[in-house]
Amino acid sequence: MTKSPYQPQLELAKDAALKAGEIIRSYCSHGTGRSSKNVTVKSGVDLVTDADTRVEKMITGLIKDAFPNDLIIGEEDQADSPNGGQGDPFPTESCWCVDPIDGTTNFVHNYPFVAVSIGYMEGGIPRVGIIYNPFTDSMYEAAEGGGAFLNGKQITVDSDASSIEDCLLVNNIGHYRYEDFVEESAERVKKWLKAGLRGYRASGSAAQNLAHVASGQVSCYYEHGYGGPWDVCAGMVLVKEAGGVVWDARGSETDLEMKFGKGSVCAGGRAVVT
């Protein structure tokens, strides 16, 4: 594993993710259906639990202790005290992007596609990414220039998929249920299937999707309307360091830019994304 200049940030993020995993697991009893986690609705069918806020506060505290001058943008804190509006550019200063539990609906239902996502940025560009699934004990890590790893073993994107016919695609629909959005989402899936898509999956976690792309477990991830930059910051580093691309799904063939608010993403090996 090549040492990165961002090794201190990487090690802190790993430690914070492991501690977060301990908290998350303490709330769950698999095989018993839903558990009581003090669930509230943010908007639509978008959920938040007391575990989300507890984990975010713990991670934020660790970062502040180690890097007191860095900006921290967490999903739950951003909901209460936003640092920017839809489409606003991200700060260029040293900045952390934290999603304490990506896949909260899965978490509420004890469905194990749940991930802690911690990204570190400089100059508005993601440089470090940690995604940790506490139920599968899968630690995905990457720092700029150092490669991408799953539990210590180097990973790469699916280089065999070059077209929709040999692509296993993962797609999240998101929490909107407006008629136009639902119709557009359904029509998009219909087009993929009619074009001969090999396989379609929907995990409910953007961070987990990007981690699976980086490890070659799925060929491509597409989502229109992901929840916010905390969903994709860490995963962008993983996919790029694993040899893939992360593009704005609604734009030209250009890297996804970190902005506040919802966005659209298409990630995978260059051949299949193109």
PDB file of C-alpha atoms in Angstrom, residues 14-274:
ATOM      1  CA  LYS A  14     -10.781   4.622   9.539  1.00  0.00           C
ATOM      2  CA  ASP A  15     -10.721   4.871  13.315  1.00  0.00           C
ATOM      3  CA  ALA A  16     -13.872   7.006  13.347  1.00  0.00           C
ATOM      4  CA  ALA A  17     -15.683   4.610  11.007  1.00  0.00           C
ATOM      5  CA  LEU A  18     -14.868   1.599  13.179  1.00  0.00           C
ATOM      6  CA  LYS A  19     -16.135   3.400  16.281  1.00  0.00           C
ATOM      7  CA  ALA A  20     -19.265   4.396  14.372  1.00  0.00           C
ATOM      8  CA  GLY A  21     -19.802   0.770  13.404  1.00  0.00           C
ATOM      9  CA  GLU A  22     -19.835  -0.274  17.051  1.00  0.00           C
ATOM     10  CA  ILE A  23     -22.594   2.237  17.776  1.00  0.00           C
ATOM     11  CA  ILE A  24     -24.633   1.219  14.743  1.00  0.00           C
ATOM     12  CA  ARG A  25     -24.449  -2.493  15.535  1.00  0.00           C
ATOM     13  CA  SER A  26     -25.610  -1.831  19.087  1.00  0.00           C
ATOM     14  CA  TYR A  27     -28.994  -0.703  17.743  1.00  0.00           C
ATOM     15  CA  CYS A  28     -29.711  -3.769  15.641  1.00  0.00           C
ATOM     16  CA  SER A  29     -30.918  -7.313  16.135  1.00  0.00           C
ATOM     17  CA  HIS A  30     -30.851  -9.131  12.803  1.00  0.00           C
ATOM     18  CA  GLY A  31     -33.598 -11.586  12.030  1.00  0.00           C
ATOM     19  CA  THR A  32     -36.171  -9.730  14.135  1.00  0.00           C
ATOM     20  CA  GLY A  33     -37.595  -7.333  11.539  1.00  0.00           C
ATOM     21  CA  ARG A  34     -37.698  -3.662  12.414  1.00  0.00           C
ATOM     22  CA  SER A  35     -36.142  -2.353  15.587  1.00  0.00           C
ATOM     23  CA  SER A  36     -37.087   0.711  17.588  1.00  0.00           C
ATOM     24  CA  LYS A  37     -34.573   3.441  16.721  1.00  0.00           C
ATOM     25  CA  ASN A  38     -36.645   6.590  17.359  1.00  0.00           C
ATOM     26  CA  VAL A  39     -37.333   7.137  13.680  1.00  0.00           C
ATOM     27  CA  THR A  40     -38.494  10.487  12.314  1.00  0.00           C
ATOM     28  CA  VAL A  41     -39.229  11.632   8.771  1.00  0.00           C
ATOM     29  CA  LYS A  42     -37.094  14.414   7.257  1.00  0.00           C
ATOM     30  CA  SER A  43     -39.021  14.693   3.982  1.00  0.00           C
ATOM     31  CA  GLY A  44     -40.946  12.370   1.696  1.00  0.00           C
ATOM     32  CA  VAL A  45     -39.832   8.901   2.730  1.00  0.00           C
ATOM     33  CA  ASP A  46     -36.392  10.105   3.886  1.00  0.00           C
ATOM     34  CA  LEU A  47     -35.764   8.925   7.455  1.00  0.00           C
ATOM     35  CA  VAL A  48     -33.442   9.861  10.313  1.00  0.00           C
ATOM     36  CA  THR A  49     -32.859   8.089  13.632  1.00  0.00           C
ATOM     37  CA  ASP A  50     -31.218   8.968  16.918  1.00  0.00           C
ATOM     38  CA  ALA A  51     -28.377   6.669  15.836  1.00  0.00           C
ATOM     39  CA  ASP A  52     -27.635   8.964  12.854  1.00  0.00           C
ATOM     40  CA  THR A  53     -27.219  12.002  15.073  1.00  0.00           C
ATOM     41  CA  ARG A  54     -25.276  10.108  17.741  1.00  0.00           C
ATOM     42  CA  VAL A  55     -22.810   8.685  15.224  1.00  0.00           C
ATOM     43  CA  GLU A  56     -22.345  12.032  13.474  1.00  0.00           C
ATOM     44  CA  LYS A  57     -21.588  13.808  16.763  1.00  0.00           C
ATOM     45  CA  MET A  58     -18.996  11.160  17.645  1.00  0.00           C
ATOM     46  CA  ILE A  59     -17.256  11.399  14.250  1.00  0.00           C
ATOM     47  CA  THR A  60     -17.357  15.199  14.298  1.00  0.00           C
ATOM     48  CA  GLY A  61     -15.798  15.231  17.762  1.00  0.00           C
ATOM     49  CA  LEU A  62     -12.895  13.028  16.680  1.00  0.00           C
ATOM     50  CA  ILE A  63     -12.198  15.212  13.642  1.00  0.00           C
ATOM     51  CA  LYS A  64     -12.337  18.427  15.673  1.00  0.00           C
ATOM     52  CA  ASP A  65      -9.865  17.015  18.182  1.00  0.00           C
ATOM     53  CA  ALA A  66      -7.364  16.011  15.488  1.00  0.00           C
ATOM     54  CA  PHE A  67      -7.917  18.802  12.945  1.00  0.00           C
ATOM     55  CA  PRO A  68      -9.478  21.731  14.822  1.00  0.00           C
ATOM     56  CA  ASN A  69      -9.225  24.173  11.921  1.00  0.00           C
ATOM     57  CA  ASP A  70     -10.969  21.970   9.342  1.00  0.00           C
ATOM     58  CA  LEU A  71     -14.543  22.528   8.213  1.00  0.00           C
ATOM     59  CA  ILE A  72     -16.924  19.613   8.827  1.00  0.00           C
ATOM     60  CA  ILE A  73     -20.090  19.106   6.817  1.00  0.00           C
ATOM     61  CA  GLY A  74     -22.316  16.339   8.149  1.00  0.00           C
ATOM     62  CA  GLU A  75     -25.614  15.236   6.674  1.00  0.00           C
ATOM     63  CA  GLU A  76     -27.671  15.710   9.834  1.00  0.00           C
ATOM     64  CA  ASP A  77     -25.967  18.946  10.891  1.00  0.00           C
ATOM     65  CA  GLN A  78     -26.369  20.314   7.362  1.00  0.00           C
ATOM     66  CA  ALA A  79     -30.132  19.720   7.606  1.00  0.00           C
ATOM     67  CA  ASP A  80     -30.294  22.040  10.629  1.00  0.00           C
ATOM     68  CA  SER A  81     -27.573  24.582   9.763  1.00  0.00           C
ATOM     69  CA  PRO A  82     -26.883  24.509   6.012  1.00  0.00           C
ATOM     70  CA  ASN A  83     -23.506  25.733   4.753  1.00  0.00           C
ATOM     71  CA  GLY A  84     -24.816  26.214   1.229  1.00  0.00           C
ATOM     72  CA  GLY A  85     -27.882  26.005  -0.966  1.00  0.00           C
ATOM     73  CA  GLN A  86     -28.718  23.787  -3.931  1.00  0.00           C
ATOM     74  CA  GLY A  87     -25.941  23.959  -6.522  1.00  0.00           C
ATOM     75  CA  ASP A  88     -23.619  26.191  -4.487  1.00  0.00           C
ATOM     76  CA  PRO A  89     -19.911  25.354  -4.905  1.00  0.00           C
ATOM     77  CA  PHE A  90     -18.111  23.566  -2.116  1.00  0.00           C
ATOM     78  CA  PRO A  91     -15.520  25.337   0.072  1.00  0.00           C
ATOM     79  CA  THR A  92     -11.912  25.094  -1.107  1.00  0.00           C
ATOM     80  CA  GLU A  93     -10.517  24.923   2.432  1.00  0.00           C
ATOM     81  CA  SER A  94      -9.740  21.655   4.203  1.00  0.00           C
ATOM     82  CA  CYS A  95     -13.137  20.058   4.614  1.00  0.00           C
ATOM     83  CA  TRP A  96     -14.681  16.792   5.831  1.00  0.00           C
ATOM     84  CA  CYS A  97     -17.893  15.343   4.428  1.00  0.00           C
ATOM     85  CA  VAL A  98     -19.662  12.905   6.768  1.00  0.00           C
ATOM     86  CA  ASP A  99     -22.651  10.653   6.259  1.00  0.00           C
ATOM     87  CA  PRO A 100     -23.030   8.840   9.592  1.00  0.00           C
ATOM     88  CA  ILE A 101     -25.444   6.195   8.302  1.00  0.00           C
ATOM     89  CA  ASP A 102     -25.927   6.061   4.556  1.00  0.00           C
ATOM     90  CA  GLY A 103     -28.894   3.811   4.004  1.00  0.00           C
ATOM     91  CA  THR A 104     -30.960   4.864   7.014  1.00  0.00           C
ATOM     92  CA  THR A 105     -34.110   3.200   5.668  1.00  0.00           C
ATOM     93  CA  ASN A 106     -32.141  -0.046   5.356  1.00  0.00           C
ATOM     94  CA  PHE A 107     -30.895   0.462   8.914  1.00  0.00           C
ATOM     95  CA  VAL A 108     -34.433   0.932  10.216  1.00  0.00           C
ATOM     96  CA  HIS A 109     -35.473  -2.338   8.554  1.00  0.00           C
ATOM     97  CA  ASN A 110     -32.314  -4.213   9.643  1.00  0.00           C
ATOM     98  CA  TYR A 111     -31.344  -4.598   5.983  1.00  0.00           C
ATOM     99  CA  PRO A 112     -27.548  -4.804   5.911  1.00  0.00           C
ATOM    100  CA  PHE A 113     -26.708  -2.351   3.097  1.00  0.00           C
ATOM    101  CA  VAL A 114     -25.691   0.341   5.569  1.00  0.00           C
ATOM    102  CA  ALA A 115     -22.490   2.356   5.407  1.00  0.00           C
ATOM    103  CA  VAL A 116     -20.523   4.955   7.316  1.00  0.00           C
ATOM    104  CA  SER A 117     -19.081   7.385   4.772  1.00  0.00           C
ATOM    105  CA  ILE A 118     -16.259   9.813   5.621  1.00  0.00           C
ATOM    106  CA  GLY A 119     -14.573  11.917   2.953  1.00  0.00           C
ATOM    107  CA  TYR A 120     -11.827  14.518   3.183  1.00  0.00           C
ATOM    108  CA  MET A 121     -11.397  17.325   0.654  1.00  0.00           C
ATOM    109  CA  GLU A 122      -8.830  19.968  -0.214  1.00  0.00           C
ATOM    110  CA  GLY A 123      -9.300  22.582  -2.901  1.00  0.00           C
ATOM    111  CA  GLY A 124     -12.863  21.394  -3.431  1.00  0.00           C
ATOM    112  CA  ILE A 125     -11.621  17.953  -4.533  1.00  0.00           C
ATOM    113  CA  PRO A 126     -12.137  14.711  -2.569  1.00  0.00           C
ATOM    114  CA  ARG A 127      -8.739  13.348  -1.488  1.00  0.00           C
ATOM    115  CA  VAL A 128      -9.578  10.650   1.099  1.00  0.00           C
ATOM    116  CA  GLY A 129     -12.489   8.251   1.246  1.00  0.00           C
ATOM    117  CA  ILE A 130     -13.565   5.711   3.848  1.00  0.00           C
ATOM    118  CA  ILE A 131     -16.724   3.639   3.500  1.00  0.00           C
ATOM    119  CA  TYR A 132     -17.400   1.065   6.193  1.00  0.00           C
ATOM    120  CA  ASN A 133     -20.253  -1.444   6.351  1.00  0.00           C
ATOM    121  CA  PRO A 134     -20.470  -2.500  10.011  1.00  0.00           C
ATOM    122  CA  PHE A 135     -22.672  -5.529   9.293  1.00  0.00           C
ATOM    123  CA  THR A 136     -20.359  -7.147   6.754  1.00  0.00           C
ATOM    124  CA  ASP A 137     -17.245  -5.684   8.427  1.00  0.00           C
ATOM    125  CA  SER A 138     -16.145  -4.332   5.038  1.00  0.00           C
ATOM    126  CA  MET A 139     -13.680  -1.436   5.199  1.00  0.00           C
ATOM    127  CA  TYR A 140     -13.207   0.324   1.857  1.00  0.00           C
ATOM    128  CA  GLU A 141     -10.407   2.883   1.906  1.00  0.00           C
ATOM    129  CA  ALA A 142      -8.582   5.150  -0.509  1.00  0.00           C
ATOM    130  CA  ALA A 143      -6.348   8.201  -0.431  1.00  0.00           C
ATOM    131  CA  GLU A 144      -5.279  10.167  -3.469  1.00  0.00           C
ATOM    132  CA  GLY A 145      -2.322   8.487  -5.160  1.00  0.00           C
ATOM    133  CA  GLY A 146      -2.387   5.409  -2.944  1.00  0.00           C
ATOM    134  CA  GLY A 147      -4.879   3.057  -4.608  1.00  0.00           C
ATOM    135  CA  ALA A 148      -8.145   1.632  -3.274  1.00  0.00           C
ATOM    136  CA  PHE A 149      -8.480  -1.251  -0.821  1.00  0.00           C
ATOM    137  CA  LEU A 150     -11.098  -3.520   0.726  1.00  0.00           C
ATOM    138  CA  ASN A 151     -10.002  -4.922   4.084  1.00  0.00           C
ATOM    139  CA  GLY A 152      -6.383  -4.376   3.113  1.00  0.00           C
ATOM    140  CA  LYS A 153      -6.530  -5.941  -0.367  1.00  0.00           C
ATOM    141  CA  GLN A 154      -6.243  -3.730  -3.430  1.00  0.00           C
ATOM    142  CA  ILE A 155      -9.372  -3.457  -5.544  1.00  0.00           C
ATOM    143  CA  THR A 156     -10.194  -2.332  -9.070  1.00  0.00           C
ATOM    144  CA  VAL A 157     -13.350  -1.541 -10.984  1.00  0.00           C
ATOM    145  CA  ASP A 158     -14.976  -4.075 -13.333  1.00  0.00           C
ATOM    146  CA  SER A 159     -12.792  -3.846 -16.444  1.00  0.00           C
ATOM    147  CA  ASP A 160     -14.685  -6.577 -18.326  1.00  0.00           C
ATOM    148  CA  ALA A 161     -17.939  -4.650 -18.733  1.00  0.00           C
ATOM    149  CA  SER A 162     -17.872  -2.503 -21.853  1.00  0.00           C
ATOM    150  CA  SER A 163     -21.546  -2.224 -22.775  1.00  0.00           C
ATOM    151  CA  ILE A 164     -24.994  -2.390 -21.241  1.00  0.00           C
ATOM    152  CA  GLU A 165     -25.259  -6.066 -22.249  1.00  0.00           C
ATOM    153  CA  ASP A 166     -22.474  -7.122 -19.870  1.00  0.00           C
ATOM    154  CA  CYS A 167     -23.174  -4.548 -17.172  1.00  0.00           C
ATOM    155  CA  LEU A 168     -24.493  -5.211 -13.664  1.00  0.00           C
ATOM    156  CA  LEU A 169     -25.948  -1.810 -12.810  1.00  0.00           C
ATOM    157  CA  VAL A 170     -26.992  -0.509  -9.408  1.00  0.00           C
ATOM    158  CA  ASN A 171     -29.422   2.390  -9.189  1.00  0.00           C
ATOM    159  CA  ASN A 172     -31.141   4.165  -6.308  1.00  0.00           C
ATOM    160  CA  ILE A 173     -34.504   5.832  -6.872  1.00  0.00           C
ATOM    161  CA  GLY A 174     -34.222   8.136  -3.868  1.00  0.00           C
ATOM    162  CA  HIS A 175     -36.927   9.358  -1.527  1.00  0.00           C
ATOM    163  CA  TYR A 176     -38.965  11.617  -3.821  1.00  0.00           C
ATOM    164  CA  ARG A 177     -42.422  10.329  -4.766  1.00  0.00           C
ATOM    165  CA  TYR A 178     -43.570  13.181  -7.000  1.00  0.00           C
ATOM    166  CA  GLU A 179     -45.396  11.923 -10.058  1.00  0.00           C
ATOM    167  CA  ASP A 180     -42.948  13.394 -12.583  1.00  0.00           C
ATOM    168  CA  PHE A 181     -39.934  12.011 -10.715  1.00  0.00           C
ATOM    169  CA  VAL A 182     -41.486   8.560 -10.363  1.00  0.00           C
ATOM    170  CA  GLU A 183     -42.408   8.453 -14.052  1.00  0.00           C
ATOM    171  CA  GLU A 184     -38.944   9.586 -15.127  1.00  0.00           C
ATOM    172  CA  SER A 185     -37.263   7.004 -12.877  1.00  0.00           C
ATOM    173  CA  ALA A 186     -39.478   4.174 -14.109  1.00  0.00           C
ATOM    174  CA  GLU A 187     -38.951   5.170 -17.741  1.00  0.00           C
ATOM    175  CA  ARG A 188     -35.184   5.186 -17.286  1.00  0.00           C
ATOM    176  CA  VAL A 189     -35.182   1.634 -15.886  1.00  0.00           C
ATOM    177  CA  LYS A 190     -37.468   0.506 -18.693  1.00  0.00           C
ATOM    178  CA  LYS A 191     -35.018   1.862 -21.299  1.00  0.00           C
ATOM    179  CA  TRP A 192     -32.095   0.060 -19.681  1.00  0.00           C
ATOM    180  CA  LEU A 193     -33.954  -3.240 -19.627  1.00  0.00           C
ATOM    181  CA  LYS A 194     -35.129  -2.883 -23.230  1.00  0.00           C
ATOM    182  CA  ALA A 195     -31.524  -2.164 -24.254  1.00  0.00           C
ATOM    183  CA  GLY A 196     -30.478  -5.551 -22.856  1.00  0.00           C
ATOM    184  CA  LEU A 197     -29.078  -4.653 -19.445  1.00  0.00           C
ATOM    185  CA  ARG A 198     -27.560  -7.790 -17.893  1.00  0.00           C
ATOM    186  CA  GLY A 199     -28.688  -7.062 -14.352  1.00  0.00           C
ATOM    187  CA  TYR A 200     -30.363  -4.364 -12.266  1.00  0.00           C
ATOM    188  CA  ARG A 201     -29.924  -3.838  -8.533  1.00  0.00           C
ATOM    189  CA  ALA A 202     -31.003  -1.177  -6.013  1.00  0.00           C
ATOM    190  CA  SER A 203     -29.232  -1.197  -2.646  1.00  0.00           C
ATOM    191  CA  GLY A 204     -30.588   1.949  -1.005  1.00  0.00           C
ATOM    192  CA  SER A 205     -27.122   3.304  -0.149  1.00  0.00           C
ATOM    193  CA  ALA A 206     -25.168   5.578  -2.476  1.00  0.00           C
ATOM    194  CA  ALA A 207     -21.957   5.081  -0.517  1.00  0.00           C
ATOM    195  CA  GLN A 208     -22.296   1.295  -0.635  1.00  0.00           C
ATOM    196  CA  ASN A 209     -22.969   1.494  -4.377  1.00  0.00           C
ATOM    197  CA  LEU A 210     -19.783   3.456  -5.005  1.00  0.00           C
ATOM    198  CA  ALA A 211     -17.808   1.040  -2.825  1.00  0.00           C
ATOM    199  CA  HIS A 212     -19.190  -1.880  -4.828  1.00  0.00           C
ATOM    200  CA  VAL A 213     -18.215  -0.153  -8.071  1.00  0.00           C
ATOM    201  CA  ALA A 214     -14.684   0.396  -6.756  1.00  0.00           C
ATOM    202  CA  SER A 215     -14.358  -3.276  -5.844  1.00  0.00           C
ATOM    203  CA  GLY A 216     -15.768  -4.494  -9.171  1.00  0.00           C
ATOM    204  CA  GLN A 217     -18.786  -6.125  -7.516  1.00  0.00           C
ATOM    205  CA  VAL A 218     -21.064  -4.058  -9.735  1.00  0.00           C
ATOM    206  CA  SER A 219     -20.138  -2.535 -13.078  1.00  0.00           C
ATOM    207  CA  CYS A 220     -21.860   0.831 -12.860  1.00  0.00           C
ATOM    208  CA  TYR A 221     -23.814   3.039 -10.463  1.00  0.00           C
ATOM    209  CA  TYR A 222     -26.320   5.600 -11.729  1.00  0.00           C
ATOM    210  CA  GLU A 223     -28.503   7.890  -9.656  1.00  0.00           C
ATOM    211  CA  HIS A 224     -30.403  11.040 -10.435  1.00  0.00           C
ATOM    212  CA  GLY A 225     -31.086  12.931  -7.229  1.00  0.00           C
ATOM    213  CA  TYR A 226     -28.649  11.536  -4.658  1.00  0.00           C
ATOM    214  CA  GLY A 227     -29.165  13.122  -1.250  1.00  0.00           C
ATOM    215  CA  GLY A 228     -26.121  15.382  -0.990  1.00  0.00           C
ATOM    216  CA  PRO A 229     -22.321  15.609  -1.261  1.00  0.00           C
ATOM    217  CA  TRP A 230     -21.874  13.405   1.833  1.00  0.00           C
ATOM    218  CA  ASP A 231     -23.365  10.538  -0.215  1.00  0.00           C
ATOM    219  CA  VAL A 232     -20.619  10.607  -2.852  1.00  0.00           C
ATOM    220  CA  CYS A 233     -17.520  12.362  -1.481  1.00  0.00           C
ATOM    221  CA  ALA A 234     -15.753   9.301  -0.054  1.00  0.00           C
ATOM    222  CA  GLY A 235     -16.918   7.008  -2.841  1.00  0.00           C
ATOM    223  CA  MET A 236     -15.527   9.298  -5.527  1.00  0.00           C
ATOM    224  CA  VAL A 237     -12.020   8.775  -4.173  1.00  0.00           C
ATOM    225  CA  LEU A 238     -12.510   5.010  -4.003  1.00  0.00           C
ATOM    226  CA  VAL A 239     -13.755   4.669  -7.583  1.00  0.00           C
ATOM    227  CA  LYS A 240     -11.049   6.898  -9.059  1.00  0.00           C
ATOM    228  CA  GLU A 241      -8.263   5.185  -7.131  1.00  0.00           C
ATOM    229  CA  ALA A 242      -9.689   1.841  -8.316  1.00  0.00           C
ATOM    230  CA  GLY A 243      -9.294   2.951 -11.948  1.00  0.00           C
ATOM    231  CA  GLY A 244     -12.823   4.168 -12.627  1.00  0.00           C
ATOM    232  CA  VAL A 245     -14.553   7.445 -13.415  1.00  0.00           C
ATOM    233  CA  VAL A 246     -17.236   9.382 -11.549  1.00  0.00           C
ATOM    234  CA  TRP A 247     -19.186  11.657 -13.856  1.00  0.00           C
ATOM    235  CA  ASP A 248     -22.127  13.982 -13.605  1.00  0.00           C
ATOM    236  CA  ALA A 249     -24.901  11.841 -15.080  1.00  0.00           C
ATOM    237  CA  ARG A 250     -26.762  14.874 -16.417  1.00  0.00           C
ATOM    238  CA  GLY A 251     -23.773  16.603 -18.013  1.00  0.00           C
ATOM    239  CA  SER A 252     -20.973  15.865 -20.429  1.00  0.00           C
ATOM    240  CA  GLU A 253     -18.227  13.323 -19.817  1.00  0.00           C
ATOM    241  CA  THR A 254     -16.702  15.356 -17.001  1.00  0.00           C
ATOM    242  CA  ASP A 255     -15.858  14.609 -13.392  1.00  0.00           C
ATOM    243  CA  LEU A 256     -18.654  15.122 -10.904  1.00  0.00           C
ATOM    244  CA  GLU A 257     -18.114  18.408  -9.087  1.00  0.00           C
ATOM    245  CA  MET A 258     -18.734  18.674  -5.377  1.00  0.00           C
ATOM    246  CA  LYS A 259     -21.655  21.028  -4.791  1.00  0.00           C
ATOM    247  CA  PHE A 260     -24.262  21.480  -2.112  1.00  0.00           C
ATOM    248  CA  GLY A 261     -27.657  19.888  -2.589  1.00  0.00           C
ATOM    249  CA  LYS A 262     -28.802  16.962  -4.641  1.00  0.00           C
ATOM    250  CA  GLY A 263     -26.965  15.756  -7.726  1.00  0.00           C
ATOM    251  CA  SER A 264     -26.710  13.078 -10.382  1.00  0.00           C
ATOM    252  CA  VAL A 265     -23.907  10.557 -10.685  1.00  0.00           C
ATOM    253  CA  CYS A 266     -22.704   7.844 -13.035  1.00  0.00           C
ATOM    254  CA  ALA A 267     -19.696   5.835 -11.874  1.00  0.00           C
ATOM    255  CA  GLY A 268     -17.845   2.800 -13.182  1.00  0.00           C
ATOM    256  CA  GLY A 269     -15.160   1.723 -15.570  1.00  0.00           C
ATOM    257  CA  ARG A 270     -14.684   4.241 -18.378  1.00  0.00           C
ATOM    258  CA  ALA A 271     -15.765   1.787 -21.099  1.00  0.00           C
ATOM    259  CA  VAL A 272     -19.152   0.998 -19.582  1.00  0.00           C
ATOM    260  CA  VAL A 273     -19.886   4.541 -18.380  1.00  0.00           C
ATOM    261  CA  THR A 274     -19.114   5.954 -21.817  1.00  0.00           C
TER     262      THR A 274
END
